One Martini backbone bead per residue (centre of mass of N, CA, C, O) as a GRO file, in nm:
protein
  180
    1MET     BB    1   0.094   0.037   0.024
    2TRP     BB    2   0.054   0.365  -0.038
    3THR     BB    3   0.218   0.642   0.116
    4ASP     BB    4   0.300   0.973   0.228
    5ASN     BB    5   0.527   0.842   0.461
    6LEU     BB    6   0.789   0.692   0.359
    7LEU     BB    7   1.014   0.912   0.437
    8PHE     BB    8   0.807   1.098   0.595
    9ASP     BB    9   0.562   1.299   0.789
   10GLY     BB   10   0.607   1.585   0.703
   11LYS     BB   11   0.575   1.916   0.756
   12ASP     BB   12   0.445   1.918   1.042
   13PHE     BB   13   0.649   1.726   1.174
   14PHE     BB   14   0.903   1.887   1.116
   15GLU     BB   15   0.821   2.144   1.259
   16MET     BB   16   0.777   2.021   1.539
   17THR     BB   17   1.065   1.911   1.573
   18MET     BB   18   1.221   2.176   1.544
   19ASN     BB   19   1.073   2.321   1.775
   20TYR     BB   20   1.149   2.127   2.002
   21TYR     BB   21   1.475   2.193   1.939
   22GLY     BB   22   1.509   2.503   1.857
   23ILE     BB   23   1.478   2.526   1.540
   24SER     BB   24   1.539   2.760   1.286
   25ASN     BB   25   1.543   2.927   0.982
   26ASN     BB   26   1.797   3.113   1.087
   27ASP     BB   27   1.975   2.879   1.109
   28HIS     BB   28   2.297   2.762   1.105
   29ILE     BB   29   2.382   2.446   0.953
   30ILE     BB   30   2.588   2.170   1.067
   31ILE     BB   31   2.643   1.847   0.957
   32THR     BB   32   2.712   1.560   1.147
   33ALA     BB   33   2.914   1.263   1.222
   34ARG     BB   34   3.065   0.985   1.365
   35ASP     BB   35   3.110   0.908   1.071
   36GLU     BB   36   3.109   0.822   0.728
   37SER     BB   37   2.809   0.882   0.678
   38VAL     BB   38   2.577   0.783   0.410
   39TYR     BB   39   2.292   0.834   0.547
   40PHE     BB   40   2.231   1.072   0.768
   41THR     BB   41   2.358   1.326   0.659
   42PRO     BB   42   2.212   1.354   0.378
   43ARG     BB   43   1.927   1.315   0.491
   44THR     BB   44   1.922   1.565   0.666
   45TRP     BB   45   1.975   1.766   0.443
   46PHE     BB   46   1.730   1.687   0.269
   47LEU     BB   47   1.510   1.764   0.470
   48PHE     BB   48   1.575   2.063   0.490
   49ARG     BB   49   1.545   2.121   0.185
   50THR     BB   50   1.259   2.013   0.142
   51PHE     BB   51   1.154   2.238   0.377
   52GLY     BB   52   1.328   2.521   0.293
   53HIS     BB   53   1.607   2.553   0.367
   54ASP     BB   54   1.865   2.748   0.342
   55ALA     BB   55   2.144   2.666   0.162
   56LYS     BB   56   2.336   2.890   0.299
   57LYS     BB   57   2.246   2.740   0.599
   58LEU     BB   58   2.357   2.451   0.474
   59HIS     BB   59   2.580   2.191   0.598
   60LEU     BB   60   2.855   1.974   0.550
   61MET     BB   61   3.083   1.789   0.701
   62GLN     BB   62   3.397   1.715   0.641
   63GLY     BB   63   3.378   1.427   0.761
   64SER     BB   64   3.431   1.325   1.097
   65LEU     BB   65   3.445   1.307   1.426
   66GLN     BB   66   3.693   1.124   1.432
   67GLN     BB   67   3.866   1.305   1.251
   68TRP     BB   68   3.852   1.550   1.434
   69ILE     BB   69   3.996   1.414   1.669
   70ASP     BB   70   4.256   1.322   1.515
   71LEU     BB   71   4.312   1.649   1.452
   72GLY     BB   72   4.241   1.797   1.744
   73GLY     BB   73   3.961   1.843   1.802
   74GLU     BB   74   3.721   1.962   1.983
   75VAL     BB   75   3.571   1.805   2.280
   76ASP     BB   76   3.263   1.741   2.437
   77ASP     BB   77   3.193   1.528   2.734
   78ARG     BB   78   2.939   1.633   2.794
   79PRO     BB   79   2.632   1.647   2.799
   80ALA     BB   80   2.408   1.709   2.579
   81VAL     BB   81   2.246   1.983   2.445
   82ILE     BB   82   1.889   2.010   2.439
   83ARG     BB   83   1.675   2.191   2.281
   84HIS     BB   84   1.361   2.329   2.379
   85PHE     BB   85   1.079   2.495   2.335
   86HIS     BB   86   1.013   2.546   2.641
   87ASP     BB   87   1.283   2.701   2.687
   88LEU     BB   88   1.209   2.944   2.499
   89CYS     BB   89   0.925   3.017   2.654
   90GLY     BB   90   0.927   2.906   2.922
   91ASN     BB   91   0.728   2.794   3.175
   92ASN     BB   92   0.443   2.906   3.034
   93GLU     BB   93   0.449   2.886   2.712
   94SER     BB   94   0.462   3.150   2.591
   95GLN     BB   95   0.407   3.354   2.287
   96ASP     BB   96   0.606   3.569   2.179
   97SER     BB   97   0.752   3.742   1.927
   98THR     BB   98   1.030   3.609   1.962
   99THR     BB   99   0.937   3.314   1.957
  100LEU     BB  100   0.796   3.319   1.678
  101GLN     BB  101   1.067   3.374   1.524
  102GLU     BB  102   1.182   3.076   1.614
  103LEU     BB  103   1.009   2.931   1.442
  104TYR     BB  104   0.948   2.666   1.236
  105ILE     BB  105   0.891   2.700   0.876
  106ALA     BB  106   0.764   2.488   0.664
  107LYS     BB  107   0.770   2.376   0.347
  108PRO     BB  108   0.651   2.239   0.096
  109SER     BB  109   0.722   1.980  -0.082
  110THR     BB  110   0.880   1.950  -0.427
  111ASN     BB  111   1.082   1.664  -0.430
  112VAL     BB  112   0.828   1.472  -0.380
  113VAL     BB  113   0.674   1.185  -0.497
  114ASP     BB  114   0.405   1.014  -0.602
  115LYS     BB  115   0.241   0.761  -0.747
  116ASP     BB  116   0.115   0.921  -0.980
  117HIS     BB  117   0.382   1.039  -1.080
  118MET     BB  118   0.518   0.767  -1.140
  119ILE     BB  119   0.316   0.668  -1.350
  120LYS     BB  120   0.355   0.903  -1.549
  121THR     BB  121   0.656   0.857  -1.591
  122ILE     BB  122   0.649   0.569  -1.697
  123ASN     BB  123   0.459   0.630  -1.936
  124ALA     BB  124   0.637   0.847  -2.071
  125ASN     BB  125   0.880   0.661  -2.114
  126LYS     BB  126   0.736   0.447  -2.290
  127GLU     BB  127   0.654   0.689  -2.506
  128GLY     BB  128   0.906   0.895  -2.531
  129LYS     BB  129   0.878   1.138  -2.361
  130LYS     BB  130   1.019   1.441  -2.246
  131ASP     BB  131   0.861   1.439  -1.949
  132GLY     BB  132   1.027   1.246  -1.843
  133ALA     BB  133   1.219   1.042  -1.608
  134LEU     BB  134   1.464   0.941  -1.419
  135ILE     BB  135   1.511   0.622  -1.262
  136LEU     BB  136   1.668   0.566  -0.952
  137ASP     BB  137   1.824   0.268  -0.818
  138SER     BB  138   1.994   0.204  -0.490
  139ARG     BB  139   1.986  -0.077  -0.460
  140GLY     BB  140   2.107  -0.363  -0.429
  141SER     BB  141   2.042  -0.691  -0.491
  142SER     BB  142   1.723  -0.636  -0.501
  143PHE     BB  143   1.694  -0.536  -0.787
  144ALA     BB  144   1.686  -0.827  -0.912
  145ALA     BB  145   1.514  -0.997  -0.704
  146LYS     BB  146   1.248  -0.770  -0.684
  147GLY     BB  147   1.274  -0.575  -0.887
  148HIS     BB  148   1.153  -0.294  -1.097
  149MET     BB  149   1.107  -0.019  -1.239
  150PRO     BB  150   1.041   0.087  -1.532
  151GLY     BB  151   1.357   0.199  -1.655
  152ALA     BB  152   1.549   0.165  -1.439
  153ILE     BB  153   1.844   0.269  -1.280
  154HIS     BB  154   2.123   0.112  -1.154
  155LEU     BB  155   2.268   0.189  -0.838
  156PRO     BB  156   2.543   0.028  -0.684
  157TYR     BB  157   2.576   0.110  -0.375
  158ALA     BB  158   2.710  -0.143  -0.237
  159GLU     BB  159   2.984  -0.096  -0.405
  160TRP     BB  160   3.063   0.197  -0.248
  161VAL     BB  161   3.090   0.040   0.014
  162GLN     BB  162   3.185  -0.107   0.281
  163THR     BB  163   3.168  -0.438   0.379
  164THR     BB  164   3.198  -0.374   0.703
  165ASN     BB  165   3.057  -0.070   0.637
  166ALA     BB  166   2.772   0.078   0.496
  167GLN     BB  167   2.845   0.385   0.619
  168VAL     BB  168   3.113   0.363   0.437
  169TRP     BB  169   3.306   0.468   0.213
  170LYS     BB  170   3.502   0.417  -0.015
  171THR     BB  171   3.757   0.485  -0.169
  172THR     BB  172   3.830   0.659  -0.442
  173GLY     BB  173   3.996   0.435  -0.577
  174GLU     BB  174   3.782   0.210  -0.553
  175ILE     BB  175   3.560   0.358  -0.712
  176MET     BB  176   3.715   0.407  -0.977
  177LYS     BB  177   3.741   0.103  -1.051
  178ILE     BB  178   3.438   0.056  -1.108
  179PHE     BB  179   3.438   0.280  -1.364
  180LYS     BB  180   3.667   0.121  -1.555
   0.00000   0.00000   0.00000
């Protein structure tokens, strides 16, 4: 069954979550990860962009927290401070004009398509129409085992990550060998 929340629960949920953690549209955000995570860092970036965060205020840190530590980067070993919306509002949770400016206002996503859009795309591709789109499938071996959408191009993601840790990319040299 197709649902609207396969990737995430939508604009309202994203807004509520950002407000809970005290993150506003005005915040400059740098996304980090514990290791060379190829899953969560870009996915977090994608979610912020999907819901309209200013690209000039949204960045990915090159490298990982471990690499930061290895290079002598400062690390705070105290418990992490997690800002919550009620901390911004004070004990009575009143919303004055300053607090309202801090609220995260998500925009409707424009780059996530639904089932109807996919059906139109597949049909346009079958008919050779110019308004069709490339469908990229990044699944691993299940691409062949479980079938794929008609006309999909398989991006063998599993070949690009380390066999011992699928959250870490192979080296540039190893990936280049795949494409030669």
